[in-house]
Amino acid sequence: MSDQLRPRASLRTAVVWEVLKDALDRQVKAAGRDALDVLDTGGGTGNFAVPAARLGHRVTVVDPSPNALFALERRAAEAGVADRVRGVQGDILGLFDVVERGGFDAVLCHGVLEYVDDPAEGVRNAVAALRPSGALSLLAAGLGGAVLARALAGHFTEARQALTDPAGRWGEGDPVPRRFTAEQLTELVSGTGLEVGAVHGVRVFADLVPGVLVDTEPGAMEALLKLEAAVAELPAFHSVATQLHVLGEKRP
């Protein structure tokens, strides 16, 4: 990734990565093993898989795109973790055609539920892949963030459409098939029997701030990252976040 694109990438992933890293650390202590088995469904090119492998964990990435898996393989090799990252073609609704049930200490389900026909089944499969004590990291598009973005862009009719549409879409041209509220995501997680450990709003401000300001103003990127971290856990901001992150934990 070029240096020019790296700051934007950190804005997209920083909050989620910190929560995920803490969850993996807890799993290490609970399991009594330094290396965990991690499943990344829809993990694509390895935005989270490669950093997790750098921590010493074994990561299996399941993704429907052969091109993404090829990029994952190259990225893992460049990072020196090719021996700890395995890519498998598949999707979450057919998950157990390609991986075993109950074989993982942590499952990542990031940017997946928006695109599957049955989100509840997707979450159930992710949970079924966990060992008796494991953690689920769930990241999905937030409804409120889309409504706010369309309104601020002057597309008021589209903003209202997203607000009232059952799938949270603002129109036929909307590239995201489905969006969620924090309540909907926590219900999906708790409905499987997992304990909801934390809910975070992701990219609350990052997608609304002009890129030229973040990229050129001295100290703006660091300040924005700190602001995102500060509001991530505050429920008042979940309703306007571009993405929502829910951490579910399986108690033995």
Short mmCIF file of N, CA and C in Angstrom, two decimals, residues 72-221:
data_model
loop_
_atom_site.label_atom_id
_atom_site.label_comp_id
_atom_site.label_asym_id
_atom_site.label_seq_id
_atom_site.Cartn_x
_atom_site.Cartn_y
_atom_site.Cartn_z
N LEU A 72 -4.02 -11.94 -1.17
CA LEU A 72 -3.75 -12.33 0.22
C LEU A 72 -2.46 -13.13 0.30
N GLU A 73 -2.31 -14.10 -0.59
CA GLU A 73 -1.10 -14.94 -0.60
C GLU A 73 0.15 -14.09 -0.79
N ARG A 74 0.08 -13.16 -1.73
CA ARG A 74 1.23 -12.28 -2.00
C ARG A 74 1.51 -11.38 -0.79
N ARG A 75 0.46 -10.84 -0.20
CA ARG A 75 0.62 -9.94 0.95
C ARG A 75 1.21 -10.67 2.15
N ALA A 76 0.75 -11.90 2.39
CA ALA A 76 1.27 -12.68 3.50
C ALA A 76 2.75 -13.01 3.29
N ALA A 77 3.10 -13.32 2.05
CA ALA A 77 4.50 -13.62 1.75
C ALA A 77 5.38 -12.40 1.98
N GLU A 78 4.91 -11.24 1.53
CA GLU A 78 5.68 -10.01 1.72
C GLU A 78 5.86 -9.66 3.19
N ALA A 79 4.87 -10.04 4.01
CA ALA A 79 4.93 -9.76 5.45
C ALA A 79 5.69 -10.85 6.22
N GLY A 80 6.09 -11.90 5.52
CA GLY A 80 6.84 -12.98 6.17
C GLY A 80 6.00 -13.91 7.01
N VAL A 81 4.70 -13.98 6.72
CA VAL A 81 3.81 -14.84 7.52
C VAL A 81 3.06 -15.84 6.64
N ALA A 82 3.62 -16.17 5.48
CA ALA A 82 2.94 -17.08 4.56
C ALA A 82 2.65 -18.44 5.19
N ASP A 83 3.49 -18.86 6.13
CA ASP A 83 3.31 -20.16 6.77
C ASP A 83 2.17 -20.15 7.79
N ARG A 84 1.64 -18.96 8.12
CA ARG A 84 0.58 -18.86 9.12
C ARG A 84 -0.74 -18.36 8.53
N VAL A 85 -0.78 -18.15 7.23
CA VAL A 85 -2.00 -17.67 6.58
C VAL A 85 -2.40 -18.64 5.47
N ARG A 86 -3.66 -19.10 5.53
CA ARG A 86 -4.17 -20.03 4.52
C ARG A 86 -5.44 -19.45 3.92
N GLY A 87 -5.50 -19.37 2.60
CA GLY A 87 -6.67 -18.86 1.91
C GLY A 87 -7.49 -19.99 1.31
N VAL A 88 -8.82 -19.93 1.49
CA VAL A 88 -9.73 -20.96 0.98
C VAL A 88 -10.90 -20.27 0.29
N GLN A 89 -11.25 -20.72 -0.91
CA GLN A 89 -12.37 -20.11 -1.61
C GLN A 89 -13.69 -20.66 -1.07
N GLY A 90 -14.58 -19.76 -0.70
CA GLY A 90 -15.88 -20.16 -0.15
C GLY A 90 -16.59 -18.96 0.41
N ASP A 91 -17.74 -19.18 1.05
CA ASP A 91 -18.47 -18.08 1.66
C ASP A 91 -19.10 -18.54 2.97
N ILE A 92 -19.64 -17.60 3.72
CA ILE A 92 -20.08 -17.91 5.08
C ILE A 92 -21.32 -18.81 5.10
N LEU A 93 -22.16 -18.75 4.09
CA LEU A 93 -23.35 -19.61 4.09
C LEU A 93 -23.01 -21.05 3.75
N GLY A 94 -21.88 -21.26 3.08
CA GLY A 94 -21.39 -22.62 2.83
C GLY A 94 -20.10 -22.88 3.58
N LEU A 95 -19.99 -22.28 4.75
CA LEU A 95 -18.73 -22.27 5.49
C LEU A 95 -18.19 -23.67 5.77
N PHE A 96 -19.07 -24.59 6.15
CA PHE A 96 -18.58 -25.89 6.59
C PHE A 96 -18.36 -26.88 5.45
N ASP A 97 -18.46 -26.34 4.24
CA ASP A 97 -17.97 -27.10 3.09
C ASP A 97 -16.46 -26.98 2.97
N VAL A 98 -15.88 -25.94 3.63
CA VAL A 98 -14.45 -25.67 3.45
C VAL A 98 -13.66 -25.63 4.76
N VAL A 99 -14.35 -25.47 5.91
CA VAL A 99 -13.64 -25.50 7.20
C VAL A 99 -14.44 -26.35 8.18
N GLU A 100 -13.80 -26.69 9.29
CA GLU A 100 -14.45 -27.56 10.26
C GLU A 100 -15.26 -26.76 11.28
N ARG A 101 -16.30 -27.38 11.79
CA ARG A 101 -17.07 -26.78 12.88
C ARG A 101 -16.25 -26.81 14.16
N GLY A 102 -16.43 -25.77 14.97
CA GLY A 102 -15.82 -25.76 16.30
C GLY A 102 -14.31 -25.83 16.31
N GLY A 103 -13.66 -25.31 15.27
CA GLY A 103 -12.21 -25.45 15.18
C GLY A 103 -11.41 -24.19 15.43
N PHE A 104 -12.08 -23.08 15.83
CA PHE A 104 -11.38 -21.80 15.88
C PHE A 104 -11.58 -21.08 17.21
N ASP A 105 -10.53 -20.39 17.63
CA ASP A 105 -10.58 -19.61 18.86
C ASP A 105 -11.23 -18.24 18.64
N ALA A 106 -11.16 -17.74 17.42
CA ALA A 106 -11.77 -16.45 17.08
C ALA A 106 -12.23 -16.48 15.63
N VAL A 107 -13.37 -15.85 15.39
CA VAL A 107 -13.90 -15.74 14.03
C VAL A 107 -14.14 -14.28 13.73
N LEU A 108 -13.64 -13.83 12.58
CA LEU A 108 -13.88 -12.48 12.10
C LEU A 108 -14.93 -12.54 10.99
N CYS A 109 -15.93 -11.69 11.11
CA CYS A 109 -16.98 -11.59 10.09
C CYS A 109 -17.14 -10.11 9.77
N HIS A 110 -16.28 -9.62 8.90
CA HIS A 110 -16.20 -8.19 8.61
C HIS A 110 -16.66 -7.90 7.19
N GLY A 111 -17.67 -7.05 7.07
CA GLY A 111 -18.15 -6.67 5.75
C GLY A 111 -18.77 -7.82 4.98
N VAL A 112 -19.42 -8.72 5.69
CA VAL A 112 -20.01 -9.92 5.09
C VAL A 112 -21.54 -9.88 5.13
N LEU A 113 -22.09 -9.53 6.28
CA LEU A 113 -23.54 -9.63 6.47
C LEU A 113 -24.33 -8.74 5.52
N GLU A 114 -23.71 -7.65 5.05
CA GLU A 114 -24.39 -6.77 4.12
C GLU A 114 -24.73 -7.48 2.80
N TYR A 115 -24.00 -8.53 2.48
CA TYR A 115 -24.09 -9.12 1.14
C TYR A 115 -24.69 -10.52 1.11
N VAL A 116 -25.05 -11.08 2.26
CA VAL A 116 -25.61 -12.43 2.26
C VAL A 116 -27.14 -12.38 2.30
N ASP A 117 -27.77 -13.42 1.78
CA ASP A 117 -29.23 -13.47 1.74
C ASP A 117 -29.84 -13.60 3.13
N ASP A 118 -29.13 -14.29 4.02
CA ASP A 118 -29.66 -14.55 5.36
C ASP A 118 -28.60 -14.19 6.41
N PRO A 119 -28.57 -12.94 6.88
CA PRO A 119 -27.57 -12.54 7.87
C PRO A 119 -27.59 -13.39 9.14
N ALA A 120 -28.78 -13.79 9.58
CA ALA A 120 -28.87 -14.60 10.81
C ALA A 120 -28.17 -15.94 10.64
N GLU A 121 -28.34 -16.55 9.48
CA GLU A 121 -27.65 -17.82 9.22
C GLU A 121 -26.15 -17.60 9.16
N GLY A 122 -25.72 -16.48 8.59
CA GLY A 122 -24.30 -16.17 8.54
C GLY A 122 -23.70 -16.08 9.93
N VAL A 123 -24.39 -15.39 10.83
CA VAL A 123 -23.89 -15.26 12.21
C VAL A 123 -23.89 -16.62 12.90
N ARG A 124 -24.94 -17.42 12.68
CA ARG A 124 -24.99 -18.75 13.30
C ARG A 124 -23.81 -19.61 12.84
N ASN A 125 -23.49 -19.55 11.56
CA ASN A 125 -22.35 -20.32 11.05
C ASN A 125 -21.05 -19.84 11.65
N ALA A 126 -20.89 -18.52 11.76
CA ALA A 126 -19.67 -17.98 12.35
C ALA A 126 -19.50 -18.47 13.79
N VAL A 127 -20.59 -18.47 14.54
CA VAL A 127 -20.54 -18.92 15.94
C VAL A 127 -20.29 -20.42 16.02
N ALA A 128 -20.88 -21.18 15.08
CA ALA A 128 -20.68 -22.64 15.09
C ALA A 128 -19.24 -23.02 14.78
N ALA A 129 -18.48 -22.10 14.20
CA ALA A 129 -17.07 -22.38 13.91
C ALA A 129 -16.18 -22.17 15.13
N LEU A 130 -16.75 -21.60 16.20
CA LEU A 130 -15.96 -21.31 17.40
C LEU A 130 -15.80 -22.53 18.30
N ARG A 131 -14.70 -22.56 19.00
CA ARG A 131 -14.50 -23.54 20.06
C ARG A 131 -15.36 -23.16 21.27
N PRO A 132 -15.46 -24.04 22.26
CA PRO A 132 -16.34 -23.76 23.41
C PRO A 132 -16.09 -22.42 24.08
N SER A 133 -14.85 -21.94 24.03
CA SER A 133 -14.55 -20.61 24.52
C SER A 133 -13.90 -19.85 23.37
N GLY A 134 -14.63 -18.91 22.78
CA GLY A 134 -14.10 -18.21 21.62
C GLY A 134 -14.74 -16.85 21.47
N ALA A 135 -14.25 -16.07 20.50
CA ALA A 135 -14.73 -14.70 20.30
C ALA A 135 -15.12 -14.47 18.85
N LEU A 136 -16.20 -13.73 18.66
CA LEU A 136 -16.67 -13.35 17.33
C LEU A 136 -16.51 -11.84 17.16
N SER A 137 -15.85 -11.43 16.09
CA SER A 137 -15.71 -10.02 15.75
C SER A 137 -16.57 -9.75 14.53
N LEU A 138 -17.60 -8.93 14.72
CA LEU A 138 -18.59 -8.68 13.67
C LEU A 138 -18.56 -7.20 13.28
N LEU A 139 -18.37 -6.93 12.00
CA LEU A 139 -18.32 -5.56 11.49
C LEU A 139 -19.26 -5.45 10.31
N ALA A 140 -20.15 -4.46 10.36
CA ALA A 140 -21.13 -4.30 9.27
C ALA A 140 -21.47 -2.83 9.08
N ALA A 141 -22.04 -2.52 7.92
CA ALA A 141 -22.41 -1.15 7.58
C ALA A 141 -23.51 -0.64 8.50
N GLY A 142 -23.35 0.59 8.98
CA GLY A 142 -24.33 1.20 9.87
C GLY A 142 -25.35 2.04 9.11
N LEU A 143 -26.60 1.93 9.51
CA LEU A 143 -27.68 2.66 8.85
C LEU A 143 -27.53 4.17 9.02
N GLY A 144 -27.31 4.60 10.24
CA GLY A 144 -27.28 6.04 10.53
C GLY A 144 -26.21 6.79 9.78
N GLY A 145 -25.05 6.16 9.59
CA GLY A 145 -23.97 6.81 8.87
C GLY A 145 -24.35 7.12 7.44
N ALA A 146 -25.08 6.21 6.81
CA ALA A 146 -25.51 6.41 5.43
C ALA A 146 -26.55 7.52 5.34
N VAL A 147 -27.48 7.55 6.28
CA VAL A 147 -28.50 8.59 6.29
C VAL A 147 -27.85 9.97 6.44
N LEU A 148 -26.91 10.07 7.38
CA LEU A 148 -26.23 11.33 7.63
C LEU A 148 -25.41 11.77 6.41
N ALA A 149 -24.71 10.83 5.80
CA ALA A 149 -23.87 11.16 4.64
C ALA A 149 -24.70 11.67 3.47
N ARG A 150 -25.84 11.01 3.21
CA ARG A 150 -26.69 11.46 2.09
C ARG A 150 -27.28 12.85 2.38
N ALA A 151 -27.68 13.08 3.63
CA ALA A 151 -28.26 14.37 3.98
C ALA A 151 -27.23 15.49 3.86
N LEU A 152 -26.02 15.24 4.34
CA LEU A 152 -24.98 16.27 4.28
C LEU A 152 -24.55 16.56 2.84
N ALA A 153 -24.77 15.58 1.96
CA ALA A 153 -24.46 15.78 0.54
C ALA A 153 -25.60 16.48 -0.20
N GLY A 154 -26.67 16.77 0.53
CA GLY A 154 -27.81 17.45 -0.08
C GLY A 154 -28.83 16.53 -0.72
N HIS A 155 -28.65 15.22 -0.53
CA HIS A 155 -29.58 14.24 -1.11
C HIS A 155 -30.62 13.86 -0.05
N PHE A 156 -31.53 14.78 0.22
CA PHE A 156 -32.45 14.61 1.35
C PHE A 156 -33.48 13.50 1.12
N THR A 157 -33.93 13.36 -0.11
CA THR A 157 -34.90 12.30 -0.43
C THR A 157 -34.25 10.94 -0.26
N GLU A 158 -33.00 10.81 -0.71
CA GLU A 158 -32.28 9.54 -0.54
C GLU A 158 -32.03 9.25 0.93
N ALA A 159 -31.72 10.28 1.71
CA ALA A 159 -31.50 10.09 3.15
C ALA A 159 -32.76 9.54 3.81
N ARG A 160 -33.91 10.10 3.45
CA ARG A 160 -35.18 9.63 4.02
C ARG A 160 -35.50 8.22 3.54
N GLN A 161 -35.16 7.93 2.28
CA GLN A 161 -35.38 6.59 1.75
C GLN A 161 -34.59 5.56 2.54
N ALA A 162 -33.31 5.86 2.82
CA ALA A 162 -32.48 4.93 3.59
C ALA A 162 -33.06 4.71 4.98
N LEU A 163 -33.59 5.78 5.54
CA LEU A 163 -34.14 5.71 6.89
C LEU A 163 -35.36 4.82 6.98
N THR A 164 -36.15 4.78 5.91
CA THR A 164 -37.40 4.02 5.93
C THR A 164 -37.32 2.67 5.22
N ASP A 165 -36.27 2.46 4.43
CA ASP A 165 -36.14 1.21 3.69
C ASP A 165 -35.78 0.06 4.64
N PRO A 166 -36.43 -1.11 4.53
CA PRO A 166 -36.14 -2.23 5.43
C PRO A 166 -34.68 -2.67 5.41
N ALA A 167 -34.02 -2.49 4.26
CA ALA A 167 -32.62 -2.88 4.15
C ALA A 167 -31.68 -1.70 4.35
N GLY A 168 -32.22 -0.51 4.58
CA GLY A 168 -31.39 0.65 4.81
C GLY A 168 -30.72 1.20 3.56
N ARG A 169 -31.32 0.97 2.39
CA ARG A 169 -30.74 1.43 1.12
C ARG A 169 -31.34 2.77 0.72
N TRP A 170 -30.52 3.63 0.12
CA TRP A 170 -31.02 4.95 -0.26
C TRP A 170 -31.55 5.03 -1.69
N GLY A 171 -31.42 3.94 -2.45
CA GLY A 171 -31.96 3.95 -3.80
C GLY A 171 -31.39 2.83 -4.64
N GLU A 172 -31.80 2.76 -5.89
CA GLU A 172 -31.36 1.70 -6.79
C GLU A 172 -29.84 1.72 -7.02
N GLY A 173 -29.26 2.92 -6.95
CA GLY A 173 -27.83 3.03 -7.19
C GLY A 173 -26.97 2.77 -5.97
N ASP A 174 -27.58 2.44 -4.85
CA ASP A 174 -26.84 2.19 -3.61
C ASP A 174 -26.02 0.91 -3.76
N PRO A 175 -24.70 0.98 -3.58
CA PRO A 175 -23.85 -0.20 -3.75
C PRO A 175 -23.90 -1.18 -2.58
N VAL A 176 -24.49 -0.77 -1.47
CA VAL A 176 -24.56 -1.64 -0.28
C VAL A 176 -25.95 -2.26 -0.19
N PRO A 177 -26.05 -3.59 -0.26
CA PRO A 177 -27.36 -4.25 -0.26
C PRO A 177 -28.13 -4.16 1.06
N ARG A 178 -27.41 -3.98 2.17
CA ARG A 178 -28.10 -4.00 3.47
C ARG A 178 -27.28 -3.26 4.52
N ARG A 179 -27.97 -2.54 5.39
CA ARG A 179 -27.30 -1.88 6.51
C ARG A 179 -28.02 -2.23 7.81
N PHE A 180 -27.35 -1.98 8.93
CA PHE A 180 -27.86 -2.41 10.22
C PHE A 180 -27.80 -1.29 11.25
N THR A 181 -28.65 -1.41 12.26
CA THR A 181 -28.52 -0.59 13.46
C THR A 181 -27.73 -1.40 14.49
N ALA A 182 -27.25 -0.73 15.52
CA ALA A 182 -26.51 -1.43 16.57
C ALA A 182 -27.41 -2.47 17.25
N GLU A 183 -28.68 -2.12 17.41
CA GLU A 183 -29.63 -3.05 18.05
C GLU A 183 -29.80 -4.31 17.21
N GLN A 184 -29.90 -4.16 15.91
CA GLN A 184 -30.06 -5.33 15.03
C GLN A 184 -28.85 -6.25 15.11
N LEU A 185 -27.67 -5.68 15.11
CA LEU A 185 -26.46 -6.51 15.15
C LEU A 185 -26.31 -7.20 16.50
N THR A 186 -26.58 -6.50 17.59
CA THR A 186 -26.44 -7.14 18.90
C THR A 186 -27.48 -8.25 19.07
N GLU A 187 -28.66 -8.06 18.49
CA GLU A 187 -29.68 -9.12 18.55
C GLU A 187 -29.24 -10.36 17.77
N LEU A 188 -28.61 -10.14 16.62
CA LEU A 188 -28.10 -11.27 15.84
C LEU A 188 -27.06 -12.05 16.64
N VAL A 189 -26.20 -11.33 17.36
CA VAL A 189 -25.14 -11.99 18.12
C VAL A 189 -25.71 -12.67 19.37
N SER A 190 -26.49 -11.94 20.15
CA SER A 190 -27.03 -12.53 21.38
C SER A 190 -28.00 -13.66 21.09
N GLY A 191 -28.63 -13.63 19.90
CA GLY A 191 -29.55 -14.69 19.52
C GLY A 191 -28.89 -16.04 19.34
N THR A 192 -27.58 -16.05 19.18
CA THR A 192 -26.85 -17.31 19.06
C THR A 192 -26.37 -17.84 20.41
N GLY A 193 -26.61 -17.06 21.47
CA GLY A 193 -26.16 -17.47 22.79
C GLY A 193 -24.86 -16.84 23.22
N LEU A 194 -24.24 -16.05 22.34
CA LEU A 194 -23.01 -15.36 22.70
C LEU A 194 -23.31 -14.18 23.61
N GLU A 195 -22.35 -13.86 24.44
CA GLU A 195 -22.44 -12.69 25.29
C GLU A 195 -21.86 -11.50 24.52
N VAL A 196 -22.62 -10.42 24.40
CA VAL A 196 -22.12 -9.23 23.70
C VAL A 196 -21.15 -8.51 24.63
N GLY A 197 -19.88 -8.49 24.21
CA GLY A 197 -18.86 -7.90 25.06
C GLY A 197 -18.73 -6.40 24.87
N ALA A 198 -18.86 -5.93 23.64
CA ALA A 198 -18.70 -4.50 23.37
C ALA A 198 -19.31 -4.15 22.03
N VAL A 199 -19.76 -2.91 21.91
CA VAL A 199 -20.26 -2.38 20.65
C VAL A 199 -19.51 -1.08 20.36
N HIS A 200 -19.02 -0.94 19.15
CA HIS A 200 -18.26 0.26 18.79
C HIS A 200 -18.78 0.88 17.50
N GLY A 201 -18.82 2.19 17.47
CA GLY A 201 -19.08 2.91 16.25
C GLY A 201 -17.76 3.14 15.53
N VAL A 202 -17.72 2.85 14.25
CA VAL A 202 -16.48 2.95 13.47
C VAL A 202 -16.67 3.98 12.36
N ARG A 203 -15.66 4.81 12.17
CA ARG A 203 -15.72 5.88 11.15
C ARG A 203 -16.93 6.80 11.41
N VAL A 204 -16.99 7.31 12.63
CA VAL A 204 -18.06 8.23 12.99
C VAL A 204 -17.87 9.57 12.26
N PHE A 205 -16.63 10.06 12.25
CA PHE A 205 -16.32 11.34 11.62
C PHE A 205 -15.47 11.19 10.35
N ALA A 206 -14.75 10.10 10.25
CA ALA A 206 -13.72 9.97 9.21
C ALA A 206 -14.26 10.15 7.80
N ASP A 207 -15.48 9.67 7.54
CA ASP A 207 -16.03 9.77 6.19
C ASP A 207 -16.70 11.12 5.91
N LEU A 208 -16.80 11.95 6.95
CA LEU A 208 -17.45 13.25 6.80
C LEU A 208 -16.44 14.39 6.69
N VAL A 209 -15.21 14.14 7.14
CA VAL A 209 -14.18 15.18 7.13
C VAL A 209 -13.53 15.24 5.74
N PRO A 210 -13.37 16.43 5.17
CA PRO A 210 -12.72 16.54 3.86
C PRO A 210 -11.33 15.92 3.86
N GLY A 211 -11.07 15.09 2.86
CA GLY A 211 -9.80 14.39 2.80
C GLY A 211 -8.61 15.32 2.75
N VAL A 212 -8.76 16.45 2.09
CA VAL A 212 -7.63 17.38 1.97
C VAL A 212 -7.22 17.91 3.34
N LEU A 213 -8.18 18.07 4.24
CA LEU A 213 -7.86 18.54 5.59
C LEU A 213 -7.03 17.51 6.34
N VAL A 214 -7.48 16.24 6.28
CA VAL A 214 -6.78 15.17 7.00
C VAL A 214 -5.39 14.94 6.43
N ASP A 215 -5.27 15.03 5.11
CA ASP A 215 -4.01 14.69 4.47
C ASP A 215 -2.97 15.81 4.53
N THR A 216 -3.40 17.06 4.70
CA THR A 216 -2.46 18.17 4.61
C THR A 216 -2.28 18.94 5.91
N GLU A 217 -3.26 18.96 6.76
CA GLU A 217 -3.17 19.73 8.01
C GLU A 217 -2.27 18.99 9.01
N PRO A 218 -1.21 19.63 9.50
CA PRO A 218 -0.30 18.96 10.44
C PRO A 218 -1.03 18.47 11.69
N GLY A 219 -0.84 17.19 12.01
CA GLY A 219 -1.43 16.62 13.21
C GLY A 219 -2.89 16.23 13.10
N ALA A 220 -3.52 16.53 11.95
CA ALA A 220 -4.96 16.26 11.83
C ALA A 220 -5.27 14.77 11.87
N MET A 221 -4.45 13.96 11.20
CA MET A 221 -4.71 12.52 11.16
C MET A 221 -4.66 11.92 12.56
#
